[in-house]
XYZ file of N, CA and C in Angstrom:
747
model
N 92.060 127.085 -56.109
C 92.289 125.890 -56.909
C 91.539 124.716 -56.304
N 91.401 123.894 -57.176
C 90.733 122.633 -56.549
C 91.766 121.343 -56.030
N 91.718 121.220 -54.672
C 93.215 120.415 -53.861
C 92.733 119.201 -54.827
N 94.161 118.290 -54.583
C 94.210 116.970 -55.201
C 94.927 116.169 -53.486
N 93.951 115.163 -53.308
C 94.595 114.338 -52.456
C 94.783 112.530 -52.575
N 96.021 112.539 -52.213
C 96.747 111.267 -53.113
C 97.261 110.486 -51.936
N 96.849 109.517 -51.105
C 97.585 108.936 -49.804
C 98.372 107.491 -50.629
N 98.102 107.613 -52.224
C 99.343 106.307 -52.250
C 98.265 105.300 -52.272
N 98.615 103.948 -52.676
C 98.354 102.819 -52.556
C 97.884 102.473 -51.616
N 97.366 101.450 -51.209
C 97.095 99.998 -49.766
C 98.106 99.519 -49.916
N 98.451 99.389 -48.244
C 100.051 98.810 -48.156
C 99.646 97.759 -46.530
N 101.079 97.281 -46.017
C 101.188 96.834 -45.228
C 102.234 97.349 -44.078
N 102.123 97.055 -42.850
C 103.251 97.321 -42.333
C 103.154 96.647 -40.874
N 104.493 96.869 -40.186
C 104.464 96.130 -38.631
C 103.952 97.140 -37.651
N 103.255 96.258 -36.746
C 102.854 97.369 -35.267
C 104.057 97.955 -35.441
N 104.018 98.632 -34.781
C 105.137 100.089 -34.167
C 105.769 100.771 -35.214
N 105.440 99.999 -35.959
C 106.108 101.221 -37.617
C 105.621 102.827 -37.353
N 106.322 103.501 -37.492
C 106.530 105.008 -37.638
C 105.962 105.223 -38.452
N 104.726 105.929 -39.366
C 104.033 106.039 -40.385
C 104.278 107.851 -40.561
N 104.598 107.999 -41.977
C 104.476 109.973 -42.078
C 103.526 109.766 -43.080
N 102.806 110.804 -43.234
C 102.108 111.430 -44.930
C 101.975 112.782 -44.784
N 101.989 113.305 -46.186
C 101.876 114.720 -46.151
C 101.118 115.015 -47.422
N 100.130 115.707 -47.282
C 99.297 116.120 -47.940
C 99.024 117.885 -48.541
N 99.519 117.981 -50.144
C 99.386 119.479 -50.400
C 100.571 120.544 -49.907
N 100.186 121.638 -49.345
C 101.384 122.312 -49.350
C 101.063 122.594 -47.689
N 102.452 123.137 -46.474
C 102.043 123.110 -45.580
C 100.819 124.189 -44.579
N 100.460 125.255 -45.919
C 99.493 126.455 -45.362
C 98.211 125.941 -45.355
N 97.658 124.448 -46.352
C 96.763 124.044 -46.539
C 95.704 123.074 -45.403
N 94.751 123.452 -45.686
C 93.698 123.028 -44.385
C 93.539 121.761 -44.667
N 94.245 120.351 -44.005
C 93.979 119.148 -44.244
C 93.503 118.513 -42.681
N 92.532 117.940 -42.775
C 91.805 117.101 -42.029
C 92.253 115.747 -41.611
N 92.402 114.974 -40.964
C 92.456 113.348 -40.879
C 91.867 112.424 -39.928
N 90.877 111.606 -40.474
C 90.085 111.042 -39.960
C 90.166 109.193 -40.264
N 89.954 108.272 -39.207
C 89.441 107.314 -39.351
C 88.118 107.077 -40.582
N 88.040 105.783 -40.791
C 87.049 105.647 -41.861
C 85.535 105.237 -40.901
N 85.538 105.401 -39.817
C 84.278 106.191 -39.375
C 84.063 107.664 -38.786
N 85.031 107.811 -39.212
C 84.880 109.816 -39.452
C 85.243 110.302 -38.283
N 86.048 109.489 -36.878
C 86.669 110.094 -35.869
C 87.602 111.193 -36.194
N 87.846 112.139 -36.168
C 88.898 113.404 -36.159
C 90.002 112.715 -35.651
N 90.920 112.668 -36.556
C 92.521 111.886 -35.790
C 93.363 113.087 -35.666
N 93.248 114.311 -36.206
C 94.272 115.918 -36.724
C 93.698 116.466 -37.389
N 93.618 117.842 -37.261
C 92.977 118.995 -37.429
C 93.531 119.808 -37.894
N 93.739 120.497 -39.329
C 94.027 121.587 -40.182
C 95.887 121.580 -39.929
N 96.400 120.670 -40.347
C 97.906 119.965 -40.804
C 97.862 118.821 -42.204
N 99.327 119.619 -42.503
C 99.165 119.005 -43.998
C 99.854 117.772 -43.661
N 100.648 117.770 -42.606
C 101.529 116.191 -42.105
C 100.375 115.584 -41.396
N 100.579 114.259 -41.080
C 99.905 113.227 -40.069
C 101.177 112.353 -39.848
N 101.835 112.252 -38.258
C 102.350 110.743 -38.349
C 102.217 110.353 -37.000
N 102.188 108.860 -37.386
C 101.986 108.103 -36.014
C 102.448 106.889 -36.148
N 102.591 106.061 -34.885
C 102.640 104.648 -34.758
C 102.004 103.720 -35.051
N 101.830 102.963 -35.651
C 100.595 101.932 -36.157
C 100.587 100.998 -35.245
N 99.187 100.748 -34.693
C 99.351 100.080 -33.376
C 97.877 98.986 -33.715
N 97.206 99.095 -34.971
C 96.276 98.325 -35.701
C 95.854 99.024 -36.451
N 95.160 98.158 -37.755
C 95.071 97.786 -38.776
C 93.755 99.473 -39.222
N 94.742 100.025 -40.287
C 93.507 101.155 -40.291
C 93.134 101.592 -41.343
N 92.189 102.225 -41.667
C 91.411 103.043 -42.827
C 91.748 104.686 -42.877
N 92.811 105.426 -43.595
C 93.037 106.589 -42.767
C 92.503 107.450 -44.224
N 91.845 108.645 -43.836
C 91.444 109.765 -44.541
C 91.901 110.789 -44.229
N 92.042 111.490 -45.573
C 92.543 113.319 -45.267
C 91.581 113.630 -46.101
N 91.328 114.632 -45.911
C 90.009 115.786 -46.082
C 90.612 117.084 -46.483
N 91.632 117.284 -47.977
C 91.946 118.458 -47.700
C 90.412 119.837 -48.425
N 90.730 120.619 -47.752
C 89.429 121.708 -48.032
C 90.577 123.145 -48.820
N 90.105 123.240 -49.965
C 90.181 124.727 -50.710
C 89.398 125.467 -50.867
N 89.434 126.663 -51.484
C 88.939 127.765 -51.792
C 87.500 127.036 -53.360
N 88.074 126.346 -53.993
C 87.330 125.509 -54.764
C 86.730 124.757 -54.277
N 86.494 123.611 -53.407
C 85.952 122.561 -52.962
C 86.685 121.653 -51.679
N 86.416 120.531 -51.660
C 86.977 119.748 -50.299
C 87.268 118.157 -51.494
N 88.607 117.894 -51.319
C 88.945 116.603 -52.059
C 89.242 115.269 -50.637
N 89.442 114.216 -51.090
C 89.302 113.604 -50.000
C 90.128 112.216 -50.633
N 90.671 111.571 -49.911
C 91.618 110.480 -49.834
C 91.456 109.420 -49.036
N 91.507 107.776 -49.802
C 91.575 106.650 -48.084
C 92.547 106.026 -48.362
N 93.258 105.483 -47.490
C 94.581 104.387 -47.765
C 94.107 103.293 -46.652
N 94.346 102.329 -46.949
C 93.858 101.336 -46.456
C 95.539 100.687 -45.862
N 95.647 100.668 -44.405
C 96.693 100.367 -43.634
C 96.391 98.606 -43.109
N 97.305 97.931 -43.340
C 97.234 96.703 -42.436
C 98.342 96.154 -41.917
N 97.581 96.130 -40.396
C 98.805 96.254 -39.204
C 99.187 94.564 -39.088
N 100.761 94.187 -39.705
C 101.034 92.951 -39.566
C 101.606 92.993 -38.418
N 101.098 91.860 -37.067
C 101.552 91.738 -35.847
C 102.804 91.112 -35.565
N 103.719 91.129 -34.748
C 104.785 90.165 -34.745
C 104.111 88.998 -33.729
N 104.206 87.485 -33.827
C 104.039 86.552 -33.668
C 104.473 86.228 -32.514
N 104.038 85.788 -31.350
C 104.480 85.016 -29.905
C 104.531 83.802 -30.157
N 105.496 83.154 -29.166
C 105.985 81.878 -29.136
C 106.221 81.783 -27.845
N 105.387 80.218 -27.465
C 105.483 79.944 -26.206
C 105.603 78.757 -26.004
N 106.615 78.254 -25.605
C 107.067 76.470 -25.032
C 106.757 76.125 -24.013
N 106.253 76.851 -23.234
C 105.795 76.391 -21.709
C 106.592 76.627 -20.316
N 106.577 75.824 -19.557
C 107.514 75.974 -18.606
C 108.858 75.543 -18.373
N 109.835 75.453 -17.578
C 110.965 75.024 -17.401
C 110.684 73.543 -16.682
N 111.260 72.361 -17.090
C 110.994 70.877 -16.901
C 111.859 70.584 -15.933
N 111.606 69.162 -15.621
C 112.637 68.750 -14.120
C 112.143 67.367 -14.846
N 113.279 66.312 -15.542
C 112.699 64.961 -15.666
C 113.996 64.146 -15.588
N 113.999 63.042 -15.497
C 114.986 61.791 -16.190
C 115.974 61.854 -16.963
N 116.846 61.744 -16.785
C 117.842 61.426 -17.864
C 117.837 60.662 -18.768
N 117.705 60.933 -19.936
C 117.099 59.936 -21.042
C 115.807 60.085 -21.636
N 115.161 60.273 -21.033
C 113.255 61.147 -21.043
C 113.363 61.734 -22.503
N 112.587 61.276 -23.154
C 112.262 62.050 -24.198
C 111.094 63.561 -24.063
N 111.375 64.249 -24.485
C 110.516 65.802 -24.060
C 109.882 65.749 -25.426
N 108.603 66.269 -25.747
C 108.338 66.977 -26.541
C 107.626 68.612 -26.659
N 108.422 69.157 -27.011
C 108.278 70.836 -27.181
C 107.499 71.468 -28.295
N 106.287 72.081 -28.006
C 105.551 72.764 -28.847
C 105.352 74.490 -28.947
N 105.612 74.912 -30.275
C 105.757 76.535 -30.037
C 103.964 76.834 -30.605
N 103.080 75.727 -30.704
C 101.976 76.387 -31.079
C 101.894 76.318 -32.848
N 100.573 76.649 -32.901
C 100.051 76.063 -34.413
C 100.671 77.521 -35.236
N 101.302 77.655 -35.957
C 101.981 78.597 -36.475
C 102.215 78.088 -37.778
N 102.421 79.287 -38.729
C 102.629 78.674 -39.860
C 104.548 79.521 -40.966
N 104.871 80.268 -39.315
C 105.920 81.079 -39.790
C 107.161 79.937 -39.294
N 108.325 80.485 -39.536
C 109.717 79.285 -39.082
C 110.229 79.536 -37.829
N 110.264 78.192 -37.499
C 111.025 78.064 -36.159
C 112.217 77.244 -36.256
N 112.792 77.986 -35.529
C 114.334 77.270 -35.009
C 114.776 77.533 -33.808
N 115.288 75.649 -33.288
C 115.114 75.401 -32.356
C 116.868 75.433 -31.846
N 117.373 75.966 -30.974
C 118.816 75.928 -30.452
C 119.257 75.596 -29.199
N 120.149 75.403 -28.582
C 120.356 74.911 -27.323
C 121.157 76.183 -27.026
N 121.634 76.148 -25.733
C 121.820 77.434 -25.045
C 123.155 78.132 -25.448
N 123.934 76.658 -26.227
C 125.125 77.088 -26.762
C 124.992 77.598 -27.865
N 124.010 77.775 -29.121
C 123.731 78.436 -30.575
C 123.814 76.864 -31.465
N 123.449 75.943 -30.719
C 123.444 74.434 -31.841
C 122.341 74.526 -32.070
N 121.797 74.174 -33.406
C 120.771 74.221 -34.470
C 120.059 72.724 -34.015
N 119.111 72.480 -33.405
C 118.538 71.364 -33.291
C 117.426 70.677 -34.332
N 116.588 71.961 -35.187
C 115.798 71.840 -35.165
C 115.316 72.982 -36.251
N 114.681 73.089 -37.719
C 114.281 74.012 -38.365
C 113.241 73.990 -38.619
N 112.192 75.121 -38.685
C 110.892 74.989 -40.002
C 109.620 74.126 -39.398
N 109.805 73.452 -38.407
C 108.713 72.846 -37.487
C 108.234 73.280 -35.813
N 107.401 73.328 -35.742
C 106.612 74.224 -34.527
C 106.684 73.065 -33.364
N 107.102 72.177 -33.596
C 107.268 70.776 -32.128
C 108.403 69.906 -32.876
N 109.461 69.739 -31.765
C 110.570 68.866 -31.444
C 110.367 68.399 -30.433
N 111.364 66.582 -30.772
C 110.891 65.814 -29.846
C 112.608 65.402 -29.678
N 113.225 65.718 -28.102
C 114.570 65.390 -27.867
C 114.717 64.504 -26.854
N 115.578 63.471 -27.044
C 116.126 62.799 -25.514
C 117.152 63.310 -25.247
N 116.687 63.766 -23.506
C 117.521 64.240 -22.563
C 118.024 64.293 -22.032
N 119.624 63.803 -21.737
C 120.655 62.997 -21.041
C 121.435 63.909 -19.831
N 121.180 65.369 -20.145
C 121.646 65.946 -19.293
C 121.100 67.293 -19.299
N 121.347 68.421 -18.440
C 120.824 69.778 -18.262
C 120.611 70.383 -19.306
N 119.882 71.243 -20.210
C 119.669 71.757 -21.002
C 119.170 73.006 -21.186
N 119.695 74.382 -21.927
C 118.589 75.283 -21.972
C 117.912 75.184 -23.638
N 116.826 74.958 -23.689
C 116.610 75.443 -25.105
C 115.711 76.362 -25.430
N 116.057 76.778 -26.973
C 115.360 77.848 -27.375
C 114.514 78.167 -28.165
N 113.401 78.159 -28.741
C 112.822 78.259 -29.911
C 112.017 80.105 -30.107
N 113.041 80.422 -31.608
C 112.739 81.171 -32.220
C 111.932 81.709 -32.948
N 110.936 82.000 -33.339
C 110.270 82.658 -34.743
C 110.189 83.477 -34.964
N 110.726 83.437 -36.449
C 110.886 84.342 -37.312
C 109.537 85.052 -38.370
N 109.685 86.565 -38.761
C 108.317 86.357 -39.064
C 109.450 87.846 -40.154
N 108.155 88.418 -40.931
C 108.241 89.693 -41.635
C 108.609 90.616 -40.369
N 107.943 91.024 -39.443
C 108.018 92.041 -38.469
C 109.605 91.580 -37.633
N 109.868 90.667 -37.757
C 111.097 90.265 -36.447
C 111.174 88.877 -35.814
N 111.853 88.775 -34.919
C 111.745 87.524 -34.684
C 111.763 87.578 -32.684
N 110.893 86.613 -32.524
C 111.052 87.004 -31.005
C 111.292 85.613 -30.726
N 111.114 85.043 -29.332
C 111.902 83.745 -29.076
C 111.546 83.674 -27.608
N 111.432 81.740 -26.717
C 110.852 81.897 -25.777
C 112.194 80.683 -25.347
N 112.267 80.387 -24.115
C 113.662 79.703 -23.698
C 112.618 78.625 -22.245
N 113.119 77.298 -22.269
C 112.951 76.449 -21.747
C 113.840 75.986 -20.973
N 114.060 75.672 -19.272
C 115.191 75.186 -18.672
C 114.710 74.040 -18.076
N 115.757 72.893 -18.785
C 115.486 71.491 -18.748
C 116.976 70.404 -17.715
N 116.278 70.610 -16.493
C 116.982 69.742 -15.745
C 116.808 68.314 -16.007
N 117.986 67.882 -16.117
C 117.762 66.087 -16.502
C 118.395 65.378 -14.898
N 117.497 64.795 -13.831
C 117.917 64.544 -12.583
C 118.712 63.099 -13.090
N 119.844 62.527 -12.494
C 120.382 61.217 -13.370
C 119.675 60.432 -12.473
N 119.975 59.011 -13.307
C 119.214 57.792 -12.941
C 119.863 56.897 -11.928
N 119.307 56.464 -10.936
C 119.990 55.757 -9.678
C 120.974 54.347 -10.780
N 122.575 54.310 -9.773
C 122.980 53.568 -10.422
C 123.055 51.851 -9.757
N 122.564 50.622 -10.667
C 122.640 49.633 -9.756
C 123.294 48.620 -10.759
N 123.982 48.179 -9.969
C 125.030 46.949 -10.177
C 124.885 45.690 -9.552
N 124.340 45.175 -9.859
C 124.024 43.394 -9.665
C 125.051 42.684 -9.510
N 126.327 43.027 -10.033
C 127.731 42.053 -9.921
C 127.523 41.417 -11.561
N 128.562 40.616 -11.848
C 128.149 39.609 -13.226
C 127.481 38.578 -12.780
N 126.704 37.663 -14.310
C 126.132 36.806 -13.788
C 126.911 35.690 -12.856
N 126.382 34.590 -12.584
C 126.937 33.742 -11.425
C 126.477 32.146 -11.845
N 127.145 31.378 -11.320
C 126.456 29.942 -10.926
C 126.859 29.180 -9.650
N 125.781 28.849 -9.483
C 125.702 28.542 -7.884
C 125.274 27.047 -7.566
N 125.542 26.300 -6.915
C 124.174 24.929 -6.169
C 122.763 24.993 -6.223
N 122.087 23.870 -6.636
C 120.644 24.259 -6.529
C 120.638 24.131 -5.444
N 119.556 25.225 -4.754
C 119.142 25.628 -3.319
C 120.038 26.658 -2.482
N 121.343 26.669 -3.349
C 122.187 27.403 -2.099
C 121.979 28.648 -2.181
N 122.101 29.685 -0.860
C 121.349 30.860 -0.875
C 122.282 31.712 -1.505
N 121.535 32.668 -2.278
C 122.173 33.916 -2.785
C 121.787 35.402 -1.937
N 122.573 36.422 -1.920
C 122.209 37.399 -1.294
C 122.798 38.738 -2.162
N 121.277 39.614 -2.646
C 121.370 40.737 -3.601
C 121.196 41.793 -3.082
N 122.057 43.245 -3.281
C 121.406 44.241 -2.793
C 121.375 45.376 -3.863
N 120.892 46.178 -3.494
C 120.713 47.693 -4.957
C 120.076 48.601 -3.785
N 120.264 49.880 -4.552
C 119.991 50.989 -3.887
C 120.598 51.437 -2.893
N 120.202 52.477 -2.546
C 120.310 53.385 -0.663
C 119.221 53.487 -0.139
N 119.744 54.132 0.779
C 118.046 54.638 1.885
C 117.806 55.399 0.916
N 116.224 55.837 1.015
C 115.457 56.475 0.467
C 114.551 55.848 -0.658
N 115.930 54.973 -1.219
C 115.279 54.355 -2.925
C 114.116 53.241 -2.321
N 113.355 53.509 -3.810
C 112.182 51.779 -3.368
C 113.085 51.361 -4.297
N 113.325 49.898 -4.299
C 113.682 48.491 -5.031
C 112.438 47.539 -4.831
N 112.667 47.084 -5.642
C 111.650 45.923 -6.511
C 112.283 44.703 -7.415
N 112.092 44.107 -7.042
C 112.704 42.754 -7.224
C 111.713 41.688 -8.360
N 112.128 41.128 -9.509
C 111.114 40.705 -10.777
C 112.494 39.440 -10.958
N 111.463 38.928 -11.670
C 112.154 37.909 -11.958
C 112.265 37.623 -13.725
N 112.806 37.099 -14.609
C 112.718 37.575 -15.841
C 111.725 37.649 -16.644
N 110.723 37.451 -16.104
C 109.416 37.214 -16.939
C 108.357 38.759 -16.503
N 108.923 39.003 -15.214
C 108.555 40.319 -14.815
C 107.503 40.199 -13.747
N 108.086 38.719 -12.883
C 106.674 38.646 -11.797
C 107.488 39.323 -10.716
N 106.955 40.157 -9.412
C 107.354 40.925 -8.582
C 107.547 39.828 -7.343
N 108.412 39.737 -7.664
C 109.487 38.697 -6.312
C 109.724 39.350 -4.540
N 109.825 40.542 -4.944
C 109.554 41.812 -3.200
C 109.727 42.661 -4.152
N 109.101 43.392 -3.237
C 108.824 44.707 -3.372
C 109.007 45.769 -2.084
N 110.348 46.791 -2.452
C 110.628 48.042 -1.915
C 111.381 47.054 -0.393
N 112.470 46.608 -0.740
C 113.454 45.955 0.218
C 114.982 45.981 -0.935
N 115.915 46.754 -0.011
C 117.128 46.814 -0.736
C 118.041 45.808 -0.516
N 117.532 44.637 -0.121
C 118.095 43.603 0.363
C 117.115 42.567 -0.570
N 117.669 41.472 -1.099
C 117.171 40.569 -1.788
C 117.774 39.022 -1.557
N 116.783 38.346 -0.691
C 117.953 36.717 -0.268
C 116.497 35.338 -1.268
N 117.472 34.383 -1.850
C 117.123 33.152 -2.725
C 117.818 32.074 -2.987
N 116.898 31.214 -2.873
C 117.855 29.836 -2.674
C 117.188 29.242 -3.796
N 117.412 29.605 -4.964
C 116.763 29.191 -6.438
C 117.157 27.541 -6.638
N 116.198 26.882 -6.895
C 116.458 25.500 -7.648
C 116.843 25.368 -8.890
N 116.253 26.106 -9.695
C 116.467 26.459 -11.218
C 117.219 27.472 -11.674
N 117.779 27.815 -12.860
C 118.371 29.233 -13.432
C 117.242 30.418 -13.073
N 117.716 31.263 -13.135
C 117.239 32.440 -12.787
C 117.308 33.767 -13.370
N 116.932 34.458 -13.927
C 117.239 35.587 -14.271
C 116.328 36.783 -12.831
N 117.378 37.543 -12.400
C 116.950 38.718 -10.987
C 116.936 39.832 -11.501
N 115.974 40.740 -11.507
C 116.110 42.170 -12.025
C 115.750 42.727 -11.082
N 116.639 43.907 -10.785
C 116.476 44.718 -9.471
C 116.165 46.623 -10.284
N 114.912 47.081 -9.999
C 113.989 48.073 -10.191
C 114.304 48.831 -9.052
N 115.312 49.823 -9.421
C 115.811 51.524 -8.121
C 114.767 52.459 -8.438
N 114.172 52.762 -7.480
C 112.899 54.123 -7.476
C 113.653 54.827 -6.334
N 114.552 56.492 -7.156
C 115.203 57.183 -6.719
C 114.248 58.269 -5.376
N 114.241 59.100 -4.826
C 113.592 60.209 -4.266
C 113.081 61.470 -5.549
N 114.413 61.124 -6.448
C 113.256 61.893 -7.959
C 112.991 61.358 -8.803
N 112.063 60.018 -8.620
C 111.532 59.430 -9.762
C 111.899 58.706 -10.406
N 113.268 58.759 -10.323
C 114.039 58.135 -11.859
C 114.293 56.573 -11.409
N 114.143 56.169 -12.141
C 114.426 54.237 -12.165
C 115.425 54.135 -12.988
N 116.270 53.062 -12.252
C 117.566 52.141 -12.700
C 117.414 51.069 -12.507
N 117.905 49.722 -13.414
C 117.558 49.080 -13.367
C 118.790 48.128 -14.373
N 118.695 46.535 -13.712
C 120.074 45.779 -13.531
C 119.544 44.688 -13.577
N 120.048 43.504 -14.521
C 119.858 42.251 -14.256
C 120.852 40.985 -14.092
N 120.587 40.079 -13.095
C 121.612 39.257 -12.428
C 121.016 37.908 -13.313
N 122.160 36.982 -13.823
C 121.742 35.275 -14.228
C 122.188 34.368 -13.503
N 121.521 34.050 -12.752
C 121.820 32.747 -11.542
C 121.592 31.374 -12.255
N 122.370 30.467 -13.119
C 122.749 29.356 -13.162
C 122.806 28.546 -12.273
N 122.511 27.194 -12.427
C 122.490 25.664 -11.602
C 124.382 25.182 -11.866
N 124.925 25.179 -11.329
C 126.093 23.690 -11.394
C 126.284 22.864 -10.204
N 126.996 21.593 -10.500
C 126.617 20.790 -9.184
C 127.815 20.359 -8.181
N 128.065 20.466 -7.219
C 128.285 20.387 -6.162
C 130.354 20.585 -6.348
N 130.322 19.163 -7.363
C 131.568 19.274 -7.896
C 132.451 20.459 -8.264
N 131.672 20.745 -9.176
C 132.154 22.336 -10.201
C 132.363 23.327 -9.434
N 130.885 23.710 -8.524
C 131.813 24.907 -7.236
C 132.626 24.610 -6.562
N 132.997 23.497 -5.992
C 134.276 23.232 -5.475
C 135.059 23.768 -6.671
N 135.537 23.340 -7.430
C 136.524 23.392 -8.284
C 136.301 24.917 -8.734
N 135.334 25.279 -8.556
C 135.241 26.982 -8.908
C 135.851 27.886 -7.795
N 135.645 26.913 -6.678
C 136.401 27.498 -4.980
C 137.536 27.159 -4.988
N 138.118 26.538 -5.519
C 139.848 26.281 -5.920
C 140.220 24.940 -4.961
N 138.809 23.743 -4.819
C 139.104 22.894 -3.847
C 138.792 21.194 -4.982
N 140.690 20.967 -4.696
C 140.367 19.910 -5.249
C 139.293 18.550 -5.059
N 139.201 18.181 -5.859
C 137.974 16.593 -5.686
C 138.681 16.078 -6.239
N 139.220 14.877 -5.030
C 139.530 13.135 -6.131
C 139.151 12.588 -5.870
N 138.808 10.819 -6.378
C 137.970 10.063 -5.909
C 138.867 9.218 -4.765
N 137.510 8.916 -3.734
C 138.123 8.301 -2.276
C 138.754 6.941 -2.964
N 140.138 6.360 -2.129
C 141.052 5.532 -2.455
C 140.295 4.154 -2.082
C-alpha cells in the first residue's frame, strides 16, 4: 500500500514538554529526522521526546509502494527569567527602585508576607521604613518563576535638640546631638555650615536663630533636628527663672 503520513498541524509548546507521535501501524518502517535531514530514530512508528528548542520534525514512513513523508513545525515557547538584582542595605525611609527587566509578560510584586504591592509593571518604586523581603513574580504561558530581594532598612540616628528656647542677646547656649562615631554638622537656617563633625555645639547669638544639627551615623544614615533660639531681654528671663523684678524704692 502506499503509507499516508500525517504529523498534525504547527503547534506550540513549553521547553520540557513531553512530546509523543505515532506514525502508521507499529510493524511499519518510519524514519525521523530534523529538517536538515539529521536521523533523530530509525525504523519506529513512535518518536517521543523533550522539547528543549524550537523544531522542524520529519517522519519518512517507507512501504512496499513508495516512501511518504511528513513536517510539523514545533515552537519551543521558553519560560521567562526574572531578575531584581541583589539584596540592599539602605536608610530607613530610602526610596528603592526595583526592576524585573524589559518584559512584556505580568509581574507581581509581594512582600515576604503574600501582600500584593504591585501588578502588571516590570519596576516598582517603594519607601522603606523597615526590613523587607520582596518578591517579584512572572507569570508567563509556560509557568511562572520568581526572583526575591532582601532589603535591610538600617534606622536613622535619633537627635533631639530640646524645644525651641529664648534666651539674652549674647548669652551662651550649649547644643549637643549624636554619639561617638557619628559626624554632626551644625547649619544654621539658611543652611550655612556653622562646624562641622563636633557633637558639641556652643553660641552666644545676638539675633534669633534657627540651629540645625546634621547626625552622620557609622551607616550612612542622617538625622536631623532643628532648635529656634529667640532674643528676650534681661527682664523676661528673670521672670522666666521665677525671679521677681520690682522697681528700686
Amino acid at each position: 500500500h502506499i503509507p499516508e503520513v500525517n504529523l498534525g498541524p504547527d503547534f506550540s509548546a513549553c521547553v520540557g514538554t513531553n512530546l509523543y507521535f505515532t506514525v502508521g501501524n507499529p510493524e511499519d518502517l518510519v524514519n525521523w529526522f530534523d529538517i536538515n535531514g539529521s536521523l533523530l530514530l530509525a525504523n519506529s512508528s513512535t518518536y517521543s521526546f523533550s522539547l528543549n528548542s524550537t523544531l522542524q520534525l520529519v517522519a519518512e514512513q517507507i512501504g512496499s509502494c513508495g516512501t511518504a513523508r511528513d513536517t510539523v513545525n514545533i515552537i519551543a515557547n521558553t519560560i521567562a527569567s526574572v531578575d531584581i538584582g541583589d539584596d540592599l542595605r539602605i536608610c530607613a525611609g530610602d526610596e528603592v527602585l526595583l526592576s524585573a527587566g524589559n518584559t512584556s509578560e505580568s509581574i507581581e510584586w509581594r512582600d515576604g508576607d503574600g501582600n500584593i504591592l504591585g501588578t502588571d509593571t516590570s519596576n516598582i518604586r517603594l519607601r522603606i521604613d523597615a526590613d523587607i523581603t520582596l518578591i517579584a513574580a512572572l507569570s508567563s504561558t509556560c509557568g511562572t518563576v520568581s526572583d526575591t530581594v532582601e532589603i535591610t532598612a538600617d534606622p536613622l540616628p535619633e537627635v533631639d535638640l530640646g524645644p525651641d528656647t529664648a534666651i539674652v542677646a549674647g548669652e551662651r547656649i550649649n547644643l549637643n546631638a549624636g554619639q561617638n562615631g557619628d559626624i554632626v554638622n551644625w547649619y544654621d537656617g539658611n543652611g550655612n555650615l556653622l562646624l562641622g563633625n563636633n557633637t558639641n555645639f556652643f553660641i552666644n547669638p545676638l539675633d534669633p536663630i534657627s540651629i540645625i544639627a546634621e547626625v552622620i551615623n557609622p551607616d550612612a544614615c542622617v538625622g536631623m533636628d532643628t532648635i529656634f533660639i529667640d532674643m528676650t531681654t534681661g527682664i523676661q528671663r528673670a521672670r522666666d527663672l521665677g525671679i521677681k523684678v520690682s522697681p528700686n524704692p
